[in-house]
Amino acid sequence: MISPLLANIFLHFAFDMWFSKQYPEGKFERYADDIIVHCDNFIEAQERLNAIERRLKECKLELNRSKTKIVHCQNSHKRVAPNKEVKRSFDFLGYTFKPRYVMFKGKIRVGFTPGMSRKKQKRINDLCFKMKVHRLTHFSIYQMAGMLNAKTRGWINYYGKFRKSEMWGMFNLLNLRLARWVRLKYKKFRKRHLYVAYLWLVNVSKAFPDLFVHWQHGFLP
């Protein structure tokens, strides 16, 4: 099995240097084996895709057609996709790039922008589930904050750079897990509806809005 470092070095020669020589004016981004190639139109995109596939075959590599697609980067200046085979979005480095409404020079327009991907949100939600946050009743709320803040700070610093609002669903679920923790930790909430524990958490967030990092960024219960 080839190491990621060696694979990256190999692709530098197999793809990066070849593409730069073949298409001097072309632009691309590559992270490991994930590559985005910029094109001006559908015909150019199809031609470059075929050329890349031939190049990879020359290097004894195979293009993963199930994950490879031509994407129409729709915005207010490019309204119609040129071909029915063209997709409208793609994922890269944990972000989903797709058409969204944006404010530009005081007007609402359509822009092709990144936001945290649903796939990455699910992975983080699954991680919180595996941590069994609601069962850590031997922790104080300050210890809970210390443990979670180390993780949420990194998530927000990376995924919150673009369209932070896309993280609302993820942090709403985290707040719900915290409410479940409250109900299990404090006897007075154990036999009451989860909503009562959630209201207690709401009051805590108002009194101590800086306790959890995600609260500091406006993701309050």
JSON list of N, CA, C and O in Angstrom, two decimals, residues 161-210:
[
{"chain": "A", "resi": 161, "resn": "LYS", "atom": "N", "xyz": [-16.01, 29.53, 8.12]},
{"chain": "A", "resi": 161, "resn": "LYS", "atom": "CA", "xyz": [-15.44, 30.61, 7.31]},
{"chain": "A", "resi": 161, "resn": "LYS", "atom": "C", "xyz": [-16.40, 31.06, 6.22]},
{"chain": "A", "resi": 161, "resn": "LYS", "atom": "O", "xyz": [-16.36, 32.21, 5.79]},
{"chain": "A", "resi": 162, "resn": "PHE", "atom": "N", "xyz": [-17.23, 30.15, 5.75]},
{"chain": "A", "resi": 162, "resn": "PHE", "atom": "CA", "xyz": [-18.20, 30.47, 4.70]},
{"chain": "A", "resi": 162, "resn": "PHE", "atom": "C", "xyz": [-19.58, 30.00, 5.12]},
{"chain": "A", "resi": 162, "resn": "PHE", "atom": "O", "xyz": [-19.76, 28.85, 5.50]},
{"chain": "A", "resi": 163, "resn": "ARG", "atom": "N", "xyz": [-20.54, 30.88, 5.07]},
{"chain": "A", "resi": 163, "resn": "ARG", "atom": "CA", "xyz": [-21.94, 30.56, 5.38]},
{"chain": "A", "resi": 163, "resn": "ARG", "atom": "C", "xyz": [-22.06, 29.78, 6.68]},
{"chain": "A", "resi": 163, "resn": "ARG", "atom": "O", "xyz": [-22.49, 28.62, 6.71]},
{"chain": "A", "resi": 164, "resn": "LYS", "atom": "N", "xyz": [-21.68, 30.43, 7.75]},
{"chain": "A", "resi": 164, "resn": "LYS", "atom": "CA", "xyz": [-21.71, 29.81, 9.07]},
{"chain": "A", "resi": 164, "resn": "LYS", "atom": "C", "xyz": [-23.11, 29.31, 9.42]},
{"chain": "A", "resi": 164, "resn": "LYS", "atom": "O", "xyz": [-23.27, 28.36, 10.20]},
{"chain": "A", "resi": 165, "resn": "SER", "atom": "N", "xyz": [-24.11, 29.93, 8.83]},
{"chain": "A", "resi": 165, "resn": "SER", "atom": "CA", "xyz": [-25.50, 29.54, 9.12]},
{"chain": "A", "resi": 165, "resn": "SER", "atom": "C", "xyz": [-25.78, 28.08, 8.76]},
{"chain": "A", "resi": 165, "resn": "SER", "atom": "O", "xyz": [-26.73, 27.48, 9.28]},
{"chain": "A", "resi": 166, "resn": "GLU", "atom": "N", "xyz": [-24.98, 27.50, 7.86]},
{"chain": "A", "resi": 166, "resn": "GLU", "atom": "CA", "xyz": [-25.17, 26.10, 7.48]},
{"chain": "A", "resi": 166, "resn": "GLU", "atom": "C", "xyz": [-24.93, 25.16, 8.66]},
{"chain": "A", "resi": 166, "resn": "GLU", "atom": "O", "xyz": [-25.30, 23.98, 8.60]},
{"chain": "A", "resi": 167, "resn": "MET", "atom": "N", "xyz": [-24.32, 25.67, 9.74]},
{"chain": "A", "resi": 167, "resn": "MET", "atom": "CA", "xyz": [-24.00, 24.83, 10.89]},
{"chain": "A", "resi": 167, "resn": "MET", "atom": "C", "xyz": [-25.11, 24.81, 11.93]},
{"chain": "A", "resi": 167, "resn": "MET", "atom": "O", "xyz": [-25.00, 24.13, 12.95]},
{"chain": "A", "resi": 168, "resn": "TRP", "atom": "N", "xyz": [-26.20, 25.52, 11.67]},
{"chain": "A", "resi": 168, "resn": "TRP", "atom": "CA", "xyz": [-27.28, 25.63, 12.65]},
{"chain": "A", "resi": 168, "resn": "TRP", "atom": "C", "xyz": [-27.83, 24.26, 13.05]},
{"chain": "A", "resi": 168, "resn": "TRP", "atom": "O", "xyz": [-28.01, 23.98, 14.23]},
{"chain": "A", "resi": 169, "resn": "GLY", "atom": "N", "xyz": [-28.14, 23.44, 12.07]},
{"chain": "A", "resi": 169, "resn": "GLY", "atom": "CA", "xyz": [-28.73, 22.14, 12.37]},
{"chain": "A", "resi": 169, "resn": "GLY", "atom": "C", "xyz": [-27.83, 21.29, 13.26]},
{"chain": "A", "resi": 169, "resn": "GLY", "atom": "O", "xyz": [-28.30, 20.64, 14.21]},
{"chain": "A", "resi": 170, "resn": "MET", "atom": "N", "xyz": [-26.56, 21.30, 12.98]},
{"chain": "A", "resi": 170, "resn": "MET", "atom": "CA", "xyz": [-25.59, 20.52, 13.75]},
{"chain": "A", "resi": 170, "resn": "MET", "atom": "C", "xyz": [-25.54, 20.98, 15.20]},
{"chain": "A", "resi": 170, "resn": "MET", "atom": "O", "xyz": [-25.56, 20.16, 16.14]},
{"chain": "A", "resi": 171, "resn": "PHE", "atom": "N", "xyz": [-25.50, 22.29, 15.41]},
{"chain": "A", "resi": 171, "resn": "PHE", "atom": "CA", "xyz": [-25.39, 22.80, 16.77]},
{"chain": "A", "resi": 171, "resn": "PHE", "atom": "C", "xyz": [-26.73, 22.77, 17.51]},
{"chain": "A", "resi": 171, "resn": "PHE", "atom": "O", "xyz": [-26.75, 22.70, 18.74]},
{"chain": "A", "resi": 172, "resn": "ASN", "atom": "N", "xyz": [-27.83, 22.82, 16.79]},
{"chain": "A", "resi": 172, "resn": "ASN", "atom": "CA", "xyz": [-29.13, 22.62, 17.43]},
{"chain": "A", "resi": 172, "resn": "ASN", "atom": "C", "xyz": [-29.20, 21.22, 18.04]},
{"chain": "A", "resi": 172, "resn": "ASN", "atom": "O", "xyz": [-29.73, 21.03, 19.14]},
{"chain": "A", "resi": 173, "resn": "LEU", "atom": "N", "xyz": [-28.68, 20.25, 17.29]},
{"chain": "A", "resi": 173, "resn": "LEU", "atom": "CA", "xyz": [-28.66, 18.87, 17.79]},
{"chain": "A", "resi": 173, "resn": "LEU", "atom": "C", "xyz": [-27.73, 18.75, 19.00]},
{"chain": "A", "resi": 173, "resn": "LEU", "atom": "O", "xyz": [-28.05, 18.03, 19.96]},
{"chain": "A", "resi": 174, "resn": "LEU", "atom": "N", "xyz": [-26.61, 19.46, 18.97]},
{"chain": "A", "resi": 174, "resn": "LEU", "atom": "CA", "xyz": [-25.70, 19.44, 20.12]},
{"chain": "A", "resi": 174, "resn": "LEU", "atom": "C", "xyz": [-26.37, 20.05, 21.35]},
{"chain": "A", "resi": 174, "resn": "LEU", "atom": "O", "xyz": [-26.24, 19.53, 22.47]},
{"chain": "A", "resi": 175, "resn": "ASN", "atom": "N", "xyz": [-27.09, 21.14, 21.17]},
{"chain": "A", "resi": 175, "resn": "ASN", "atom": "CA", "xyz": [-27.82, 21.74, 22.29]},
{"chain": "A", "resi": 175, "resn": "ASN", "atom": "C", "xyz": [-28.87, 20.78, 22.84]},
{"chain": "A", "resi": 175, "resn": "ASN", "atom": "O", "xyz": [-29.10, 20.74, 24.06]},
{"chain": "A", "resi": 176, "resn": "LEU", "atom": "N", "xyz": [-29.50, 20.03, 21.97]},
{"chain": "A", "resi": 176, "resn": "LEU", "atom": "CA", "xyz": [-30.49, 19.05, 22.41]},
{"chain": "A", "resi": 176, "resn": "LEU", "atom": "C", "xyz": [-29.81, 17.94, 23.23]},
{"chain": "A", "resi": 176, "resn": "LEU", "atom": "O", "xyz": [-30.36, 17.49, 24.24]},
{"chain": "A", "resi": 177, "resn": "ARG", "atom": "N", "xyz": [-28.62, 17.55, 22.82]},
{"chain": "A", "resi": 177, "resn": "ARG", "atom": "CA", "xyz": [-27.87, 16.54, 23.59]},
{"chain": "A", "resi": 177, "resn": "ARG", "atom": "C", "xyz": [-27.50, 17.10, 24.97]},
{"chain": "A", "resi": 177, "resn": "ARG", "atom": "O", "xyz": [-27.52, 16.38, 25.97]},
{"chain": "A", "resi": 178, "resn": "LEU", "atom": "N", "xyz": [-27.17, 18.38, 25.01]},
{"chain": "A", "resi": 178, "resn": "LEU", "atom": "CA", "xyz": [-26.86, 19.01, 26.29]},
{"chain": "A", "resi": 178, "resn": "LEU", "atom": "C", "xyz": [-28.09, 19.05, 27.19]},
{"chain": "A", "resi": 178, "resn": "LEU", "atom": "O", "xyz": [-27.98, 18.88, 28.42]},
{"chain": "A", "resi": 179, "resn": "ALA", "atom": "N", "xyz": [-29.25, 19.27, 26.59]},
{"chain": "A", "resi": 179, "resn": "ALA", "atom": "CA", "xyz": [-30.49, 19.27, 27.38]},
{"chain": "A", "resi": 179, "resn": "ALA", "atom": "C", "xyz": [-30.74, 17.88, 27.95]},
{"chain": "A", "resi": 179, "resn": "ALA", "atom": "O", "xyz": [-31.20, 17.74, 29.11]},
{"chain": "A", "resi": 180, "resn": "ARG", "atom": "N", "xyz": [-30.44, 16.86, 27.20]},
{"chain": "A", "resi": 180, "resn": "ARG", "atom": "CA", "xyz": [-30.59, 15.49, 27.70]},
{"chain": "A", "resi": 180, "resn": "ARG", "atom": "C", "xyz": [-29.61, 15.23, 28.85]},
{"chain": "A", "resi": 180, "resn": "ARG", "atom": "O", "xyz": [-29.93, 14.53, 29.80]},
{"chain": "A", "resi": 181, "resn": "TRP", "atom": "N", "xyz": [-28.42, 15.80, 28.71]},
{"chain": "A", "resi": 181, "resn": "TRP", "atom": "CA", "xyz": [-27.43, 15.69, 29.79]},
{"chain": "A", "resi": 181, "resn": "TRP", "atom": "C", "xyz": [-27.96, 16.36, 31.07]},
{"chain": "A", "resi": 181, "resn": "TRP", "atom": "O", "xyz": [-27.83, 15.80, 32.16]},
{"chain": "A", "resi": 182, "resn": "VAL", "atom": "N", "xyz": [-28.59, 17.52, 30.91]},
{"chain": "A", "resi": 182, "resn": "VAL", "atom": "CA", "xyz": [-29.16, 18.23, 32.06]},
{"chain": "A", "resi": 182, "resn": "VAL", "atom": "C", "xyz": [-30.22, 17.36, 32.74]},
{"chain": "A", "resi": 182, "resn": "VAL", "atom": "O", "xyz": [-30.26, 17.24, 33.97]},
{"chain": "A", "resi": 183, "resn": "ARG", "atom": "N", "xyz": [-31.08, 16.74, 31.94]},
{"chain": "A", "resi": 183, "resn": "ARG", "atom": "CA", "xyz": [-32.16, 15.94, 32.51]},
{"chain": "A", "resi": 183, "resn": "ARG", "atom": "C", "xyz": [-31.63, 14.73, 33.27]},
{"chain": "A", "resi": 183, "resn": "ARG", "atom": "O", "xyz": [-32.19, 14.35, 34.31]},
{"chain": "A", "resi": 184, "resn": "LEU", "atom": "N", "xyz": [-30.55, 14.12, 32.78]},
{"chain": "A", "resi": 184, "resn": "LEU", "atom": "CA", "xyz": [-29.99, 12.96, 33.46]},
{"chain": "A", "resi": 184, "resn": "LEU", "atom": "C", "xyz": [-29.14, 13.35, 34.68]},
{"chain": "A", "resi": 184, "resn": "LEU", "atom": "O", "xyz": [-29.08, 12.61, 35.66]},
{"chain": "A", "resi": 185, "resn": "LYS", "atom": "N", "xyz": [-28.52, 14.51, 34.62]},
{"chain": "A", "resi": 185, "resn": "LYS", "atom": "CA", "xyz": [-27.62, 14.92, 35.70]},
{"chain": "A", "resi": 185, "resn": "LYS", "atom": "C", "xyz": [-28.37, 15.42, 36.94]},
{"chain": "A", "resi": 185, "resn": "LYS", "atom": "O", "xyz": [-28.00, 15.10, 38.07]},
{"chain": "A", "resi": 186, "resn": "TYR", "atom": "N", "xyz": [-29.41, 16.20, 36.74]},
{"chain": "A", "resi": 186, "resn": "TYR", "atom": "CA", "xyz": [-30.10, 16.83, 37.86]},
{"chain": "A", "resi": 186, "resn": "TYR", "atom": "C", "xyz": [-31.42, 16.11, 38.14]},
{"chain": "A", "resi": 186, "resn": "TYR", "atom": "O", "xyz": [-32.28, 15.99, 37.25]},
{"chain": "A", "resi": 187, "resn": "LYS", "atom": "N", "xyz": [-31.58, 15.67, 39.37]},
{"chain": "A", "resi": 187, "resn": "LYS", "atom": "CA", "xyz": [-32.75, 14.87, 39.76]},
{"chain": "A", "resi": 187, "resn": "LYS", "atom": "C", "xyz": [-34.07, 15.56, 39.48]},
{"chain": "A", "resi": 187, "resn": "LYS", "atom": "O", "xyz": [-35.05, 14.92, 39.11]},
{"chain": "A", "resi": 188, "resn": "LYS", "atom": "N", "xyz": [-34.09, 16.88, 39.65]},
{"chain": "A", "resi": 188, "resn": "LYS", "atom": "CA", "xyz": [-35.37, 17.58, 39.51]},
{"chain": "A", "resi": 188, "resn": "LYS", "atom": "C", "xyz": [-35.91, 17.56, 38.08]},
{"chain": "A", "resi": 188, "resn": "LYS", "atom": "O", "xyz": [-37.09, 17.86, 37.85]},
{"chain": "A", "resi": 189, "resn": "PHE", "atom": "N", "xyz": [-35.05, 17.18, 37.11]},
{"chain": "A", "resi": 189, "resn": "PHE", "atom": "CA", "xyz": [-35.50, 17.14, 35.72]},
{"chain": "A", "resi": 189, "resn": "PHE", "atom": "C", "xyz": [-35.77, 15.72, 35.22]},
{"chain": "A", "resi": 189, "resn": "PHE", "atom": "O", "xyz": [-36.33, 15.55, 34.14]},
{"chain": "A", "resi": 190, "resn": "ARG", "atom": "N", "xyz": [-35.38, 14.71, 35.97]},
{"chain": "A", "resi": 190, "resn": "ARG", "atom": "CA", "xyz": [-35.39, 13.34, 35.46]},
{"chain": "A", "resi": 190, "resn": "ARG", "atom": "C", "xyz": [-36.78, 12.83, 35.07]},
{"chain": "A", "resi": 190, "resn": "ARG", "atom": "O", "xyz": [-36.93, 12.07, 34.12]},
{"chain": "A", "resi": 191, "resn": "LYS", "atom": "N", "xyz": [-37.78, 13.22, 35.81]},
{"chain": "A", "resi": 191, "resn": "LYS", "atom": "CA", "xyz": [-39.12, 12.74, 35.53]},
{"chain": "A", "resi": 191, "resn": "LYS", "atom": "C", "xyz": [-39.97, 13.78, 34.80]},
{"chain": "A", "resi": 191, "resn": "LYS", "atom": "O", "xyz": [-41.18, 13.61, 34.66]},
{"chain": "A", "resi": 192, "resn": "ARG", "atom": "N", "xyz": [-39.32, 14.82, 34.34]},
{"chain": "A", "resi": 192, "resn": "ARG", "atom": "CA", "xyz": [-40.04, 15.87, 33.64]},
{"chain": "A", "resi": 192, "resn": "ARG", "atom": "C", "xyz": [-39.70, 15.82, 32.14]},
{"chain": "A", "resi": 192, "resn": "ARG", "atom": "O", "xyz": [-38.74, 15.18, 31.71]},
{"chain": "A", "resi": 193, "resn": "HIS", "atom": "N", "xyz": [-40.50, 16.51, 31.35]},
{"chain": "A", "resi": 193, "resn": "HIS", "atom": "CA", "xyz": [-40.31, 16.51, 29.90]},
{"chain": "A", "resi": 193, "resn": "HIS", "atom": "C", "xyz": [-38.98, 17.16, 29.55]},
{"chain": "A", "resi": 193, "resn": "HIS", "atom": "O", "xyz": [-38.50, 18.08, 30.23]},
{"chain": "A", "resi": 194, "resn": "LEU", "atom": "N", "xyz": [-38.38, 16.70, 28.46]},
{"chain": "A", "resi": 194, "resn": "LEU", "atom": "CA", "xyz": [-37.10, 17.23, 28.02]},
{"chain": "A", "resi": 194, "resn": "LEU", "atom": "C", "xyz": [-37.16, 18.74, 27.80]},
{"chain": "A", "resi": 194, "resn": "LEU", "atom": "O", "xyz": [-36.17, 19.45, 28.00]},
{"chain": "A", "resi": 195, "resn": "TYR", "atom": "N", "xyz": [-38.32, 19.23, 27.44]},
{"chain": "A", "resi": 195, "resn": "TYR", "atom": "CA", "xyz": [-38.49, 20.66, 27.17]},
{"chain": "A", "resi": 195, "resn": "TYR", "atom": "C", "xyz": [-38.14, 21.50, 28.40]},
{"chain": "A", "resi": 195, "resn": "TYR", "atom": "O", "xyz": [-37.60, 22.60, 28.28]},
{"chain": "A", "resi": 196, "resn": "VAL", "atom": "N", "xyz": [-38.43, 20.98, 29.61]},
{"chain": "A", "resi": 196, "resn": "VAL", "atom": "CA", "xyz": [-38.13, 21.72, 30.84]},
{"chain": "A", "resi": 196, "resn": "VAL", "atom": "C", "xyz": [-36.63, 21.85, 31.02]},
{"chain": "A", "resi": 196, "resn": "VAL", "atom": "O", "xyz": [-36.12, 22.91, 31.39]},
{"chain": "A", "resi": 197, "resn": "ALA", "atom": "N", "xyz": [-35.90, 20.77, 30.77]},
{"chain": "A", "resi": 197, "resn": "ALA", "atom": "CA", "xyz": [-34.45, 20.81, 30.86]},
{"chain": "A", "resi": 197, "resn": "ALA", "atom": "C", "xyz": [-33.87, 21.74, 29.80]},
{"chain": "A", "resi": 197, "resn": "ALA", "atom": "O", "xyz": [-32.89, 22.45, 30.05]},
{"chain": "A", "resi": 198, "resn": "TYR", "atom": "N", "xyz": [-34.50, 21.76, 28.63]},
{"chain": "A", "resi": 198, "resn": "TYR", "atom": "CA", "xyz": [-34.04, 22.64, 27.56]},
{"chain": "A", "resi": 198, "resn": "TYR", "atom": "C", "xyz": [-34.23, 24.11, 27.94]},
{"chain": "A", "resi": 198, "resn": "TYR", "atom": "O", "xyz": [-33.36, 24.94, 27.67]},
{"chain": "A", "resi": 199, "resn": "LEU", "atom": "N", "xyz": [-35.36, 24.42, 28.60]},
{"chain": "A", "resi": 199, "resn": "LEU", "atom": "CA", "xyz": [-35.59, 25.80, 29.05]},
{"chain": "A", "resi": 199, "resn": "LEU", "atom": "C", "xyz": [-34.54, 26.22, 30.08]},
{"chain": "A", "resi": 199, "resn": "LEU", "atom": "O", "xyz": [-34.09, 27.37, 30.10]},
{"chain": "A", "resi": 200, "resn": "TRP", "atom": "N", "xyz": [-34.15, 25.27, 30.95]},
{"chain": "A", "resi": 200, "resn": "TRP", "atom": "CA", "xyz": [-33.09, 25.57, 31.92]},
{"chain": "A", "resi": 200, "resn": "TRP", "atom": "C", "xyz": [-31.80, 25.90, 31.20]},
{"chain": "A", "resi": 200, "resn": "TRP", "atom": "O", "xyz": [-31.09, 26.85, 31.57]},
{"chain": "A", "resi": 201, "resn": "LEU", "atom": "N", "xyz": [-31.51, 25.16, 30.13]},
{"chain": "A", "resi": 201, "resn": "LEU", "atom": "CA", "xyz": [-30.30, 25.40, 29.35]},
{"chain": "A", "resi": 201, "resn": "LEU", "atom": "C", "xyz": [-30.37, 26.76, 28.65]},
{"chain": "A", "resi": 201, "resn": "LEU", "atom": "O", "xyz": [-29.37, 27.47, 28.55]},
{"chain": "A", "resi": 202, "resn": "VAL", "atom": "N", "xyz": [-31.57, 27.14, 28.21]},
{"chain": "A", "resi": 202, "resn": "VAL", "atom": "CA", "xyz": [-31.77, 28.45, 27.59]},
{"chain": "A", "resi": 202, "resn": "VAL", "atom": "C", "xyz": [-31.42, 29.56, 28.58]},
{"chain": "A", "resi": 202, "resn": "VAL", "atom": "O", "xyz": [-30.73, 30.53, 28.24]},
{"chain": "A", "resi": 203, "resn": "ASN", "atom": "N", "xyz": [-31.88, 29.42, 29.82]},
{"chain": "A", "resi": 203, "resn": "ASN", "atom": "CA", "xyz": [-31.60, 30.43, 30.84]},
{"chain": "A", "resi": 203, "resn": "ASN", "atom": "C", "xyz": [-30.11, 30.50, 31.17]},
{"chain": "A", "resi": 203, "resn": "ASN", "atom": "O", "xyz": [-29.56, 31.59, 31.39]},
{"chain": "A", "resi": 204, "resn": "VAL", "atom": "N", "xyz": [-29.45, 29.34, 31.18]},
{"chain": "A", "resi": 204, "resn": "VAL", "atom": "CA", "xyz": [-28.00, 29.32, 31.42]},
{"chain": "A", "resi": 204, "resn": "VAL", "atom": "C", "xyz": [-27.26, 30.03, 30.30]},
{"chain": "A", "resi": 204, "resn": "VAL", "atom": "O", "xyz": [-26.32, 30.80, 30.52]},
{"chain": "A", "resi": 205, "resn": "SER", "atom": "N", "xyz": [-27.71, 29.80, 29.05]},
{"chain": "A", "resi": 205, "resn": "SER", "atom": "CA", "xyz": [-27.06, 30.44, 27.90]},
{"chain": "A", "resi": 205, "resn": "SER", "atom": "C", "xyz": [-27.23, 31.96, 27.92]},
{"chain": "A", "resi": 205, "resn": "SER", "atom": "O", "xyz": [-26.38, 32.69, 27.43]},
{"chain": "A", "resi": 206, "resn": "LYS", "atom": "N", "xyz": [-28.34, 32.43, 28.50]},
{"chain": "A", "resi": 206, "resn": "LYS", "atom": "CA", "xyz": [-28.55, 33.88, 28.61]},
{"chain": "A", "resi": 206, "resn": "LYS", "atom": "C", "xyz": [-27.66, 34.48, 29.69]},
{"chain": "A", "resi": 206, "resn": "LYS", "atom": "O", "xyz": [-27.15, 35.59, 29.53]},
{"chain": "A", "resi": 207, "resn": "ALA", "atom": "N", "xyz": [-27.47, 33.73, 30.78]},
{"chain": "A", "resi": 207, "resn": "ALA", "atom": "CA", "xyz": [-26.64, 34.23, 31.88]},
{"chain": "A", "resi": 207, "resn": "ALA", "atom": "C", "xyz": [-25.16, 34.08, 31.58]},
{"chain": "A", "resi": 207, "resn": "ALA", "atom": "O", "xyz": [-24.35, 34.92, 32.00]},
{"chain": "A", "resi": 208, "resn": "PHE", "atom": "N", "xyz": [-24.80, 32.99, 30.84]},
{"chain": "A", "resi": 208, "resn": "PHE", "atom": "CA", "xyz": [-23.39, 32.73, 30.54]},
{"chain": "A", "resi": 208, "resn": "PHE", "atom": "C", "xyz": [-23.23, 32.42, 29.05]},
{"chain": "A", "resi": 208, "resn": "PHE", "atom": "O", "xyz": [-22.94, 31.28, 28.68]},
{"chain": "A", "resi": 209, "resn": "PRO", "atom": "N", "xyz": [-23.41, 33.41, 28.19]},
{"chain": "A", "resi": 209, "resn": "PRO", "atom": "CA", "xyz": [-23.37, 33.17, 26.74]},
{"chain": "A", "resi": 209, "resn": "PRO", "atom": "C", "xyz": [-22.01, 32.76, 26.21]},
{"chain": "A", "resi": 209, "resn": "PRO", "atom": "O", "xyz": [-21.91, 32.29, 25.08]},
{"chain": "A", "resi": 210, "resn": "ASP", "atom": "N", "xyz": [-20.96, 32.93, 27.02]},
{"chain": "A", "resi": 210, "resn": "ASP", "atom": "CA", "xyz": [-19.61, 32.56, 26.57]},
{"chain": "A", "resi": 210, "resn": "ASP", "atom": "C", "xyz": [-19.17, 31.19, 27.10]},
{"chain": "A", "resi": 210, "resn": "ASP", "atom": "O", "xyz": [-18.02, 30.79, 26.89]}
]
